[in-house]
Tab-separated table of N, CA and C in Angstrom:
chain	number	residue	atom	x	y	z
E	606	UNK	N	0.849	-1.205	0.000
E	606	UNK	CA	0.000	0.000	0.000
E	606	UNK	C	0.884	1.255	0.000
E	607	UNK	N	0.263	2.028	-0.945
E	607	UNK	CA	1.647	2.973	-0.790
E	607	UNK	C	0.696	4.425	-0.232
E	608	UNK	N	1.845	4.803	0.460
E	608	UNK	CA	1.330	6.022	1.419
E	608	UNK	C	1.072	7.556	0.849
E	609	UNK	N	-0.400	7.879	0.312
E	609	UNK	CA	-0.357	9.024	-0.540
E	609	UNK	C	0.305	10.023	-0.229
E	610	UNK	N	1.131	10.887	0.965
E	610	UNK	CA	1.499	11.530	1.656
E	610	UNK	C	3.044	11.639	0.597
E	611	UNK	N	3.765	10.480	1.086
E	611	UNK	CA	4.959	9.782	0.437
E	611	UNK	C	5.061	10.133	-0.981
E	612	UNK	N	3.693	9.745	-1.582
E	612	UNK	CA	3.824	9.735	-3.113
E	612	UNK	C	3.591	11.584	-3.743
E	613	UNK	N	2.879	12.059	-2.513
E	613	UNK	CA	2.831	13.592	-2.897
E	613	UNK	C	4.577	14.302	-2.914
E	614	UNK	N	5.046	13.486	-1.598
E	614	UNK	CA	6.423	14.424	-1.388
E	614	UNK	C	7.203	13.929	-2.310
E	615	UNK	N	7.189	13.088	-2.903
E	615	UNK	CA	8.309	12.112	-3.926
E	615	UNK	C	8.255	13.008	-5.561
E	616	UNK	N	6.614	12.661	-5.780
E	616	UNK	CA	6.278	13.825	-6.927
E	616	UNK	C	6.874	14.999	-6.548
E	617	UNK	N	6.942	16.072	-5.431
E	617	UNK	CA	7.057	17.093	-5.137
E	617	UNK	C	8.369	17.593	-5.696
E	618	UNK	N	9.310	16.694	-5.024
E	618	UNK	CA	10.715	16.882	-5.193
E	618	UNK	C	11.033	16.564	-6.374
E	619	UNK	N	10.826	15.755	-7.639
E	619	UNK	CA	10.973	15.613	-8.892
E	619	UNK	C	11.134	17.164	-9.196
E	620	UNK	N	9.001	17.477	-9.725
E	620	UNK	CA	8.878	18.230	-10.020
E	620	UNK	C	9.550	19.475	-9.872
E	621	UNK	N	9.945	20.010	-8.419
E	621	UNK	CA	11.089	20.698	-7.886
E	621	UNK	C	12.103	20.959	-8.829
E	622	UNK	N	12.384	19.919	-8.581
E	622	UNK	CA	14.108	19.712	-9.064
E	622	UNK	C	13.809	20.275	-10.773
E	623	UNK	N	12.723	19.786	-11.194
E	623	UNK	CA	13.511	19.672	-12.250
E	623	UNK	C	13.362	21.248	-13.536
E	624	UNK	N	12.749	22.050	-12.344
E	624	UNK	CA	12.626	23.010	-12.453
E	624	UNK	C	13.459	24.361	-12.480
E	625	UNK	N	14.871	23.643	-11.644
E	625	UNK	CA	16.000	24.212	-10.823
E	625	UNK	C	16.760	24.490	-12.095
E	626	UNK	N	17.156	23.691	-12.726
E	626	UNK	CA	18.122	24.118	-14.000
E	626	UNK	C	17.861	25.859	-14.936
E	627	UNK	N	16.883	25.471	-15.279
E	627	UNK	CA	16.487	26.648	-16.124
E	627	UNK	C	16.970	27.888	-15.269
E	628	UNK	N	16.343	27.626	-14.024
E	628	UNK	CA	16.705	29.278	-13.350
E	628	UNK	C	18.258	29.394	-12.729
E	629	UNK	N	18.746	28.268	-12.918
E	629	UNK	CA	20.385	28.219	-12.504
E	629	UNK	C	21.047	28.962	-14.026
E	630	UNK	N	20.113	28.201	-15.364
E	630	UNK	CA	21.269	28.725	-16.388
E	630	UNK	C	20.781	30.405	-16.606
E	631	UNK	N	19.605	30.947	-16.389
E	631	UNK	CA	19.585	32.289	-16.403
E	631	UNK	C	20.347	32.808	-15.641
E	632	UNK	N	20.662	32.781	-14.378
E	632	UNK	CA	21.391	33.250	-13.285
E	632	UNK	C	23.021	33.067	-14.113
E	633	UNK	N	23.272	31.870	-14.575
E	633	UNK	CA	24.950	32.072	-14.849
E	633	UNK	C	24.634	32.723	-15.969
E	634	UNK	N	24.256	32.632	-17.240
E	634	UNK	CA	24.373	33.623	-18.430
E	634	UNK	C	23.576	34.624	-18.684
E	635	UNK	N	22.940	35.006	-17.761
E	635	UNK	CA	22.273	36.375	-17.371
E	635	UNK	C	21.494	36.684	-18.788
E	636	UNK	N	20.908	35.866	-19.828
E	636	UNK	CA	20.248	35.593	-20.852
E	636	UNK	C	19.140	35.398	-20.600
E	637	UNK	N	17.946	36.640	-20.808
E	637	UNK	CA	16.660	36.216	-20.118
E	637	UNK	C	15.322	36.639	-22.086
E	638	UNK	N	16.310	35.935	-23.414
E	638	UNK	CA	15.511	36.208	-24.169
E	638	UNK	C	14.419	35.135	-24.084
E	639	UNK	N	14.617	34.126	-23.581
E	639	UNK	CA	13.749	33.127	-24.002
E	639	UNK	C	12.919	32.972	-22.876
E	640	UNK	N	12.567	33.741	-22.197
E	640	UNK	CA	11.797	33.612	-21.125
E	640	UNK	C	10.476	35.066	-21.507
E	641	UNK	N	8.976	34.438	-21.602
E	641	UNK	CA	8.075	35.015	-21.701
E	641	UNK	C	7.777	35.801	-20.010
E	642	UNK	N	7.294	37.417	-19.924
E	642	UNK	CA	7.159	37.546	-18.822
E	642	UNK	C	5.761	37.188	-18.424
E	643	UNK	N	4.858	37.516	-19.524
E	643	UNK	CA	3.000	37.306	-20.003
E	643	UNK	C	2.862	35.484	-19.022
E	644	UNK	N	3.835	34.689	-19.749
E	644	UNK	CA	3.927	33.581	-19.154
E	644	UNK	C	4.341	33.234	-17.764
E	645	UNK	N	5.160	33.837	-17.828
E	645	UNK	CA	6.056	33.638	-15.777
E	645	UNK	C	4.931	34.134	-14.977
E	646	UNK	N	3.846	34.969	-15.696
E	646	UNK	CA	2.849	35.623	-14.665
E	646	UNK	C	1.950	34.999	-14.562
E	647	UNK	N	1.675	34.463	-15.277
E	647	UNK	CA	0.317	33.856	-15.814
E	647	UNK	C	0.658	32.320	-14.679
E	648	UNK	N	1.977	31.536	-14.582
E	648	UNK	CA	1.993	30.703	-14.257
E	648	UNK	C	1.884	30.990	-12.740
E	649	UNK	N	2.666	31.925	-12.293
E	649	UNK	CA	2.603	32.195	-10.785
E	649	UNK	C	1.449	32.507	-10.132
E	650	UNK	N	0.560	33.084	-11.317
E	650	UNK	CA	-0.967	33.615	-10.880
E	650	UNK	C	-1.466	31.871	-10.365
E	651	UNK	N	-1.249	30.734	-11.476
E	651	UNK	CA	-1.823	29.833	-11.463
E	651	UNK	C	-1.148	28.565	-10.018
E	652	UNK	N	0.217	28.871	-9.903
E	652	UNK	CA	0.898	28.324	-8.951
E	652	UNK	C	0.362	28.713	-7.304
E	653	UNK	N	0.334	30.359	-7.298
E	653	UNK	CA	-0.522	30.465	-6.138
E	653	UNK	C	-1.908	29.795	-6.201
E	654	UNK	N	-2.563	29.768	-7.398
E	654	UNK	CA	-4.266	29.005	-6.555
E	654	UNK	C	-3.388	27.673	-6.063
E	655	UNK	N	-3.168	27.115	-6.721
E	655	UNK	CA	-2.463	25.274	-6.145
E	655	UNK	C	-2.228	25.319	-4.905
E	656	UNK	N	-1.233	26.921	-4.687
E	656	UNK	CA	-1.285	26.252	-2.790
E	656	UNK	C	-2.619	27.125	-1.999
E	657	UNK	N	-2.723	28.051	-2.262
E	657	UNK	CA	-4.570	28.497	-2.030
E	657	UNK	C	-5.508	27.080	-2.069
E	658	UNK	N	-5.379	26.301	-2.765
E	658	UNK	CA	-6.125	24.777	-3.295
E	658	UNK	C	-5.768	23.492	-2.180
E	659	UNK	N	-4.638	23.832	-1.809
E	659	UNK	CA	-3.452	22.850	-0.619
E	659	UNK	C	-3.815	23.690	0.588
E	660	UNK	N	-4.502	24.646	0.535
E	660	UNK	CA	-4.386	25.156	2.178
E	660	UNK	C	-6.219	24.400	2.677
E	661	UNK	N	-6.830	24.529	1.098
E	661	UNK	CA	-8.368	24.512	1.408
E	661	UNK	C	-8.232	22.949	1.520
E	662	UNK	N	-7.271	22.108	0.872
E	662	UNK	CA	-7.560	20.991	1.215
E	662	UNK	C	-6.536	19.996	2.364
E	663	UNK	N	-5.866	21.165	2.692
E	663	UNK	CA	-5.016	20.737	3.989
E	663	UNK	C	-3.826	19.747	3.341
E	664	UNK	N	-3.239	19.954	2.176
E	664	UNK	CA	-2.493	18.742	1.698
E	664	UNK	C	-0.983	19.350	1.757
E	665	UNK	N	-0.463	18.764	2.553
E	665	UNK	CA	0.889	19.460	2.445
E	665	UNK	C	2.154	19.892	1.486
E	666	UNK	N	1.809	18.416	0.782
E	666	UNK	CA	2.835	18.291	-0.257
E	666	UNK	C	2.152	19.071	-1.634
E	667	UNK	N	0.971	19.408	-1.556
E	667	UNK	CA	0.659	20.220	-2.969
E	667	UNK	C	1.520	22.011	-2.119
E	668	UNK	N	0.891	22.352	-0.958
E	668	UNK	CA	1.375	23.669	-0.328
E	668	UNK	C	2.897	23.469	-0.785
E	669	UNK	N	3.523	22.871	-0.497
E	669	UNK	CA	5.011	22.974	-0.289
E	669	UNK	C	5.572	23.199	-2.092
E	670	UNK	N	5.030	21.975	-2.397
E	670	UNK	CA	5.813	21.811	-4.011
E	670	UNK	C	5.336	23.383	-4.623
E	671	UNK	N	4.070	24.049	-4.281
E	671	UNK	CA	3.937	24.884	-5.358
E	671	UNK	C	4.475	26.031	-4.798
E	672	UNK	N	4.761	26.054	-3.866
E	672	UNK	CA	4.951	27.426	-2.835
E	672	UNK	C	6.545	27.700	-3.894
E	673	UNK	N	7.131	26.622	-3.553
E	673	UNK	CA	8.417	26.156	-4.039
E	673	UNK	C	8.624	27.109	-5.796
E	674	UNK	N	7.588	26.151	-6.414
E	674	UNK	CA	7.681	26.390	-7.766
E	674	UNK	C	7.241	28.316	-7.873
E	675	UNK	N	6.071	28.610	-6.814
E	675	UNK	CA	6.455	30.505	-6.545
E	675	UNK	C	7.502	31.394	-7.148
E	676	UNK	N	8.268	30.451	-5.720
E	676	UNK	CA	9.617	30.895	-5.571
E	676	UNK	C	10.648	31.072	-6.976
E	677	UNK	N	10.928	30.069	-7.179
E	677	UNK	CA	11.472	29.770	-8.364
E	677	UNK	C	11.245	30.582	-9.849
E	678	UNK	N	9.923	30.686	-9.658
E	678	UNK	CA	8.837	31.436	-11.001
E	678	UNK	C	9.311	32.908	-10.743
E	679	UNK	N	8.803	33.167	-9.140
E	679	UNK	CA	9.146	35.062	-9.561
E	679	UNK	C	10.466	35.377	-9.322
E	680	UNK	N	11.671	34.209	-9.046
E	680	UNK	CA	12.807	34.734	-8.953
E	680	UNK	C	13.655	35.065	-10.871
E	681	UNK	N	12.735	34.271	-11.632
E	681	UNK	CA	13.039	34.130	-13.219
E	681	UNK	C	12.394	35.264	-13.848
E	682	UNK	N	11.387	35.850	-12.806
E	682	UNK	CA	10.543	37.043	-13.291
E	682	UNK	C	11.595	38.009	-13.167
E	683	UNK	N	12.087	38.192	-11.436
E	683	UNK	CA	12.933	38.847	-11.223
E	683	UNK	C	14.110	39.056	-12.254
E	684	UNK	N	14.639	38.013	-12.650
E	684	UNK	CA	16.029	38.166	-13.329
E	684	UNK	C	15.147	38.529	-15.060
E	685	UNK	N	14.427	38.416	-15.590
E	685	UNK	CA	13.678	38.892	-16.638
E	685	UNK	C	13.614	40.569	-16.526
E	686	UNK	N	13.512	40.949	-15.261
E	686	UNK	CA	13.739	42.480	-15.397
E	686	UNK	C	15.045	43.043	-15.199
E	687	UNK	N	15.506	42.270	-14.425
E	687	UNK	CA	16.729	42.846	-14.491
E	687	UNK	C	18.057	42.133	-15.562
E	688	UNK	N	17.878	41.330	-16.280
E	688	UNK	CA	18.543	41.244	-17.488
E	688	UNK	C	18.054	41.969	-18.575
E	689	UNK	N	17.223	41.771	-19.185
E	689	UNK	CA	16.365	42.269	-20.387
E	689	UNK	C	17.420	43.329	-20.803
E	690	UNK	N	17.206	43.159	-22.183
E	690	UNK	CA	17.847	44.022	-22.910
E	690	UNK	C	17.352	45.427	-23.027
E	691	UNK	N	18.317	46.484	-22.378
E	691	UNK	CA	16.839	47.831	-22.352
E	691	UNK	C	17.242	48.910	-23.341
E	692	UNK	N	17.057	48.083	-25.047
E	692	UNK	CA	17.665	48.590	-26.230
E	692	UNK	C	16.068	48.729	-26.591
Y	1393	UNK	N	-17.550	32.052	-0.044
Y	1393	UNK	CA	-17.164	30.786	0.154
Y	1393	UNK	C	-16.569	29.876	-1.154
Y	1394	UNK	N	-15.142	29.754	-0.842
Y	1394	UNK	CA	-14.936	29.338	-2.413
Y	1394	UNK	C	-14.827	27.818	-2.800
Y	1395	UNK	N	-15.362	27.627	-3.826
Y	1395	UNK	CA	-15.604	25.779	-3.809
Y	1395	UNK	C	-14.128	25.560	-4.781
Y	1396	UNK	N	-13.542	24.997	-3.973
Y	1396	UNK	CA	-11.756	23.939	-3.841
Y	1396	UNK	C	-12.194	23.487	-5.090
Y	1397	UNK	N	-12.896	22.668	-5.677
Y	1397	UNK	CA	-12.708	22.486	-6.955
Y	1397	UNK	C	-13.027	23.431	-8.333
Y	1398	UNK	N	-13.388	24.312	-8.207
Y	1398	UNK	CA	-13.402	25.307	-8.748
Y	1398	UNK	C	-12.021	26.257	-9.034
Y	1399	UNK	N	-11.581	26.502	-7.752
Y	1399	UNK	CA	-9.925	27.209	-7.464
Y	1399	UNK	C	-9.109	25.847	-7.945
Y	1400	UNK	N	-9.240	24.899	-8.081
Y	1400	UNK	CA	-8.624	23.890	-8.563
Y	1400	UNK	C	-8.457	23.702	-10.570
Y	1401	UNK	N	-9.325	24.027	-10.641
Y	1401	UNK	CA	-10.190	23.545	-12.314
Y	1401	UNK	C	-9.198	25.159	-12.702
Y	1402	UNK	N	-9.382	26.864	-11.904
Y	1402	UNK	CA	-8.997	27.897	-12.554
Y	1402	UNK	C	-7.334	27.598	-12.389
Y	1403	UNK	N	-6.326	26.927	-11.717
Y	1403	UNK	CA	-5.802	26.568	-10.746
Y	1403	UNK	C	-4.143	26.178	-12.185
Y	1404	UNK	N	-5.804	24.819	-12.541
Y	1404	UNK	CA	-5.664	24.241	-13.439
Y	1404	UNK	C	-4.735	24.773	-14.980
Y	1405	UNK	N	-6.039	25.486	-15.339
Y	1405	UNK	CA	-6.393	25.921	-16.454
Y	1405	UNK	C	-4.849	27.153	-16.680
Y	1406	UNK	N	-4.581	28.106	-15.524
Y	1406	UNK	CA	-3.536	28.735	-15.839
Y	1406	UNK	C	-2.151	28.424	-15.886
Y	1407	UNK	N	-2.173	27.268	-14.882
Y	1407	UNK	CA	-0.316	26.492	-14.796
Y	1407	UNK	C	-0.332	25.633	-16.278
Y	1408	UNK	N	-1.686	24.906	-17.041
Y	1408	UNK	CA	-1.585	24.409	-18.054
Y	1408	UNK	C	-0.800	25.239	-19.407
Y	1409	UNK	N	-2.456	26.378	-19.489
Y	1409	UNK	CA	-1.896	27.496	-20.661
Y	1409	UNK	C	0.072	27.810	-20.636
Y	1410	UNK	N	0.356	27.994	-18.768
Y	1410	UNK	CA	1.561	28.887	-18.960
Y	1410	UNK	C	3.128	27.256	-19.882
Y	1411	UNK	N	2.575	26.588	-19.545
Y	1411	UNK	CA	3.627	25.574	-20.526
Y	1411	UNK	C	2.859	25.863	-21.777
Y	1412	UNK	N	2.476	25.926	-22.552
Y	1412	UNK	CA	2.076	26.113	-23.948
Y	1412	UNK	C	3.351	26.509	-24.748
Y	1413	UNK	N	3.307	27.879	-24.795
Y	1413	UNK	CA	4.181	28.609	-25.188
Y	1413	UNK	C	5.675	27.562	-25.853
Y	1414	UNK	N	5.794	26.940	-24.312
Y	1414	UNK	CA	7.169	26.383	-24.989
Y	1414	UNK	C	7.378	25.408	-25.925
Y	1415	UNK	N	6.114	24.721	-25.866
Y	1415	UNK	CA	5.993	23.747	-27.062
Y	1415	UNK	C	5.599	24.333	-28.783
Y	1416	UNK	N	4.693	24.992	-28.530
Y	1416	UNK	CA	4.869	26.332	-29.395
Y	1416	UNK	C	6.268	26.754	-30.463
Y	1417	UNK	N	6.917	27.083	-29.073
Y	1417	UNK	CA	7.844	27.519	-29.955
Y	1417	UNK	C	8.858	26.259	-30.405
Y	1418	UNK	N	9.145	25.650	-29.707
Y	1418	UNK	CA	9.930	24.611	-29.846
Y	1418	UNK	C	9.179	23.973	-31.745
Y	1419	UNK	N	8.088	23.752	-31.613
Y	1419	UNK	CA	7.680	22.936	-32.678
Y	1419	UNK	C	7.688	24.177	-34.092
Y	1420	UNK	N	7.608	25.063	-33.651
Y	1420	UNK	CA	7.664	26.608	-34.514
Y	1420	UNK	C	9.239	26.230	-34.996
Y	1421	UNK	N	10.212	26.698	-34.458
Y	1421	UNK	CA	11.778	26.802	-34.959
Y	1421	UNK	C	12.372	25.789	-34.541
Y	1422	UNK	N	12.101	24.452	-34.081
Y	1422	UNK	CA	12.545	23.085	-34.338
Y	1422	UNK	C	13.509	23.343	-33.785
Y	1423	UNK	N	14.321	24.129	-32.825
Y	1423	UNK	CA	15.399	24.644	-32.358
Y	1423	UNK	C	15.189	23.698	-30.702
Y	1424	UNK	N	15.913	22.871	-30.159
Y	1424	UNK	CA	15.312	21.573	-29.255
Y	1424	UNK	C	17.221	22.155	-28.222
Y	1425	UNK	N	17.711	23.503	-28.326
Y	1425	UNK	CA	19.015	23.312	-27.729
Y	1425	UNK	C	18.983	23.703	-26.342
Y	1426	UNK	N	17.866	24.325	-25.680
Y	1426	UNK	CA	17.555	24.632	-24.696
Y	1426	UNK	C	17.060	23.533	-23.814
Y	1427	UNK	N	16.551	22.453	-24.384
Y	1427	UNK	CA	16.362	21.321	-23.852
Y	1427	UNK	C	16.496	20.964	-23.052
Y	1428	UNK	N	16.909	20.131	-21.677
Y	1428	UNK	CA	17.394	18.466	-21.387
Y	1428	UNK	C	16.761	17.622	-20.929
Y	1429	UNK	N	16.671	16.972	-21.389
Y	1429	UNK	CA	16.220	15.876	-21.975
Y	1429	UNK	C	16.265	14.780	-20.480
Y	1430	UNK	N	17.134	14.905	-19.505
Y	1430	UNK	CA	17.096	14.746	-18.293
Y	1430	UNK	C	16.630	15.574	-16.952
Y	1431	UNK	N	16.469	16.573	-17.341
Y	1431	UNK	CA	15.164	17.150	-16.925
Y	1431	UNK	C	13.805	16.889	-17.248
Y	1432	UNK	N	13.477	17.095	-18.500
Y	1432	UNK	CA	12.531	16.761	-19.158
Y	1432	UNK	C	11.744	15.227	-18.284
Y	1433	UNK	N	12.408	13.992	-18.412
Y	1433	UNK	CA	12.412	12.654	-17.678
Y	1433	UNK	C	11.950	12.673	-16.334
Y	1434	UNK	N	12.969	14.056	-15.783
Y	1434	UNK	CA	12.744	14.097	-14.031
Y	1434	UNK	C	11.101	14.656	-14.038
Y	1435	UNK	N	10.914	15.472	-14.921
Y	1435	UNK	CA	9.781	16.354	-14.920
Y	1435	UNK	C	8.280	15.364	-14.864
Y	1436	UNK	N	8.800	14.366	-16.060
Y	1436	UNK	CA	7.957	13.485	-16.910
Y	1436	UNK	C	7.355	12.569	-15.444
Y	1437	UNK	N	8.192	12.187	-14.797
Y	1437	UNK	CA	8.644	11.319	-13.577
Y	1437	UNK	C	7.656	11.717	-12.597
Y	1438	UNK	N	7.923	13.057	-11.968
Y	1438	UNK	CA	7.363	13.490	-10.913
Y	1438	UNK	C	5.720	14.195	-11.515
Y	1439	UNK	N	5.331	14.254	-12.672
Y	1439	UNK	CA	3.812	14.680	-13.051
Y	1439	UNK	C	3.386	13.627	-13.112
Y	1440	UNK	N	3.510	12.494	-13.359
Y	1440	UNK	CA	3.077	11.265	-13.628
Y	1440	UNK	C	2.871	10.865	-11.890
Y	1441	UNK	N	3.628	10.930	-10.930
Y	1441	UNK	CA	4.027	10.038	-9.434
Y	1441	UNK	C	2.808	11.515	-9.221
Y	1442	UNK	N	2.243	12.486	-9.743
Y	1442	UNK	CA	1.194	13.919	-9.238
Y	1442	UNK	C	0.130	12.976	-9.441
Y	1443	UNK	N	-0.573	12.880	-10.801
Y	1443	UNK	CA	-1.535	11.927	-11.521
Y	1443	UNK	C	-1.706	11.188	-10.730
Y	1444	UNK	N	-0.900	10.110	-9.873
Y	1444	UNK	CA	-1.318	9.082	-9.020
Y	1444	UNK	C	-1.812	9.266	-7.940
Y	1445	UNK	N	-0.772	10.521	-7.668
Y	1445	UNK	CA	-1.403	10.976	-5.625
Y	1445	UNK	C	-2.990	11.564	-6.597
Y	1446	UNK	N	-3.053	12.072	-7.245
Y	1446	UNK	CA	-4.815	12.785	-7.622
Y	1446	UNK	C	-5.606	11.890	-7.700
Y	1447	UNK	N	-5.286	10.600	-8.505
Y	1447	UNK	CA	-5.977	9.107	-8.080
Y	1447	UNK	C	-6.294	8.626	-6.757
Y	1448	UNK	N	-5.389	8.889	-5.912
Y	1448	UNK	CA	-5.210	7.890	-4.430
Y	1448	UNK	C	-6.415	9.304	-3.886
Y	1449	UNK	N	-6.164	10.561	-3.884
Y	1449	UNK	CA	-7.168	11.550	-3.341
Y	1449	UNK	C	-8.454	11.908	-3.700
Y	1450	UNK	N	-8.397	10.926	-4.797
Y	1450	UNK	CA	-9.740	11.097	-6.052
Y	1450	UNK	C	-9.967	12.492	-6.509
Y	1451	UNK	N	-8.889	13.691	-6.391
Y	1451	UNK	CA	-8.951	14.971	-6.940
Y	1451	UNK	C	-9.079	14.985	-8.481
Y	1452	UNK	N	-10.241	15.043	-9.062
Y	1452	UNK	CA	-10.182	15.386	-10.522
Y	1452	UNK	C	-8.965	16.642	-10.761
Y	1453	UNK	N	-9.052	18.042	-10.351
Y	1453	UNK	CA	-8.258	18.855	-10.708
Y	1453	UNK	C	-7.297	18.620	-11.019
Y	1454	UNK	N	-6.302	17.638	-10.100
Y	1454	UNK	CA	-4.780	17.537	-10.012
Y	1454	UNK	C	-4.419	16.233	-11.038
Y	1455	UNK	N	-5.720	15.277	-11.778
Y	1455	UNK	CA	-5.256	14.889	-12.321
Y	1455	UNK	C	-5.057	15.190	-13.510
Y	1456	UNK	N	-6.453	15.828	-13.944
Y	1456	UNK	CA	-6.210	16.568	-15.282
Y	1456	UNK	C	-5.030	17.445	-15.680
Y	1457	UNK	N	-5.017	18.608	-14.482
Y	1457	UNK	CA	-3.335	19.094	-15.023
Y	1457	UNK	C	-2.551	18.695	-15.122
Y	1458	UNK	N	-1.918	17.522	-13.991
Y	1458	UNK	CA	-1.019	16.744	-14.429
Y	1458	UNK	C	-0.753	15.864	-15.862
Y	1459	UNK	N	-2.281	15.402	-15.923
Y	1459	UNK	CA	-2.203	14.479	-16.942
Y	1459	UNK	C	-1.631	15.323	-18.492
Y	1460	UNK	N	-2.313	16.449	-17.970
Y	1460	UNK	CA	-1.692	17.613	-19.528
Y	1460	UNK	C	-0.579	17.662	-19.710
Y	1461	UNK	N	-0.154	18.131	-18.566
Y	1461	UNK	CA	1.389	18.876	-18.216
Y	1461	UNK	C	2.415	17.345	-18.655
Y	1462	UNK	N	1.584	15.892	-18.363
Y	1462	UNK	CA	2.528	14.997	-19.237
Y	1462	UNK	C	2.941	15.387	-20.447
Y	1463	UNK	N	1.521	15.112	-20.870
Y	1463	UNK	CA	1.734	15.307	-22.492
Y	1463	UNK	C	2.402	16.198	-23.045
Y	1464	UNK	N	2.299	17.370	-22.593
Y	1464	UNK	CA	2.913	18.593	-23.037
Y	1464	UNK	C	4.940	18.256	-23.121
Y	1465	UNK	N	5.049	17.251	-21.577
Y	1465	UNK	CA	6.296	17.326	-21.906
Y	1465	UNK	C	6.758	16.138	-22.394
Y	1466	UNK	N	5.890	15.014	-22.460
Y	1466	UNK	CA	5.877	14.056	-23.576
Y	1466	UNK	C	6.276	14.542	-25.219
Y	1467	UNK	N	5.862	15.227	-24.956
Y	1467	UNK	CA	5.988	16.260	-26.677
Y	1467	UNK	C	7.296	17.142	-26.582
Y	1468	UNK	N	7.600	17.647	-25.539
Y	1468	UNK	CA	8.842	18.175	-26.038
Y	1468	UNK	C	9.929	17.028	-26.107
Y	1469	UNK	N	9.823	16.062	-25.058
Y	1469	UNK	CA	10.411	15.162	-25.032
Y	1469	UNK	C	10.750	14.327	-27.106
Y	1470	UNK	N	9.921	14.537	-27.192
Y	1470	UNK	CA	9.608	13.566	-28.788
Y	1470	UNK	C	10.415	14.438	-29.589
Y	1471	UNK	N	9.923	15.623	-28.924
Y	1471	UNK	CA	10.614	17.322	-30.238
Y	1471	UNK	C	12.443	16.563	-29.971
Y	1472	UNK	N	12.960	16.838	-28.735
Y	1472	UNK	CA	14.069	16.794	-28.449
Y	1472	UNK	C	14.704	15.796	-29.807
Y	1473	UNK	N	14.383	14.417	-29.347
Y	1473	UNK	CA	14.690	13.450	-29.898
Y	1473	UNK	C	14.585	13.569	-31.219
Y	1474	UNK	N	13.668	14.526	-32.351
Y	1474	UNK	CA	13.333	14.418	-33.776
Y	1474	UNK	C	14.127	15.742	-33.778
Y	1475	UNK	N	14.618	16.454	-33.251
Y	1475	UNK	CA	15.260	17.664	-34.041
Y	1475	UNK	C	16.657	17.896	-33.405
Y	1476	UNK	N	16.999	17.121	-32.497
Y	1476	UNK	CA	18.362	17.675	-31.840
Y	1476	UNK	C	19.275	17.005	-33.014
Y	1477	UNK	N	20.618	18.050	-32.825
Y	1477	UNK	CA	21.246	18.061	-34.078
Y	1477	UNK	C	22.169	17.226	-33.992
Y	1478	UNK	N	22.100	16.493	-34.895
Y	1478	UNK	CA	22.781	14.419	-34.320
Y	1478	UNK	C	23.957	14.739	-35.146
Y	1479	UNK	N	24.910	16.172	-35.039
Y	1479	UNK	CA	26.350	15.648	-35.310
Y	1479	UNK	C	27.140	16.102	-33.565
């Protein structure tokens, strides 16, 4: 029997992870053409309901993973303004 | 009073749209160098291990996005493999 709890945090940390690269290679080559901002917003708009969605349903591992993916989202927003080419 | 599956379904609908784009473009300029393809896997990995916890919770919301968010990277996954430049 596998423990849904387990299988939330297991998904969690994948998903996590595998999210980490992209905003590691903006950060080293400070290259933010290929990043939509319409999109980074749109997703964070949608990342907060998930844990808004994890608070109403008390699930930890949805709160955590998306809180996470937040993080991650407006720190790529962040570096989108402050790389951008301001030609 | 807000009904959880509702904030779930809008939840949904915006973390889906915000991956679009990249398949989009990817299938637009066949250009697959931004890729990896081991990310992609980790990604593939942990939406799929999501899909199941939404099964075990019987959450329609979390499976449908997940189940998208496969496909979506099922498809870049396929892009990778048909356009990366095999010299």
């Amino acid at each position: 029997m596998v423990n849904d709890n387990i299988l939330g945090i297991i998904a969690g940390i994948l998903t996590s992870l595998a999210m980490l690269p992209q905003l590691l290679k903006v950060l080293k080559e400070k290259n933010v053409d290929d990043l939509s901002p319409l999109m980074l917003i749109t997703l964070i708009l949608g990342l907060s309901l998930w844990v808004w969605y994890g608070v109403f349903k008390r699930e930890l591992p949805i709160i955590y993973s998306n809180a996470f993916a937040v993080l991650v989202n407006l720190s790529l927003l962040s570096c989108y303004f402050l790389y951008r080419k301001s030609g």
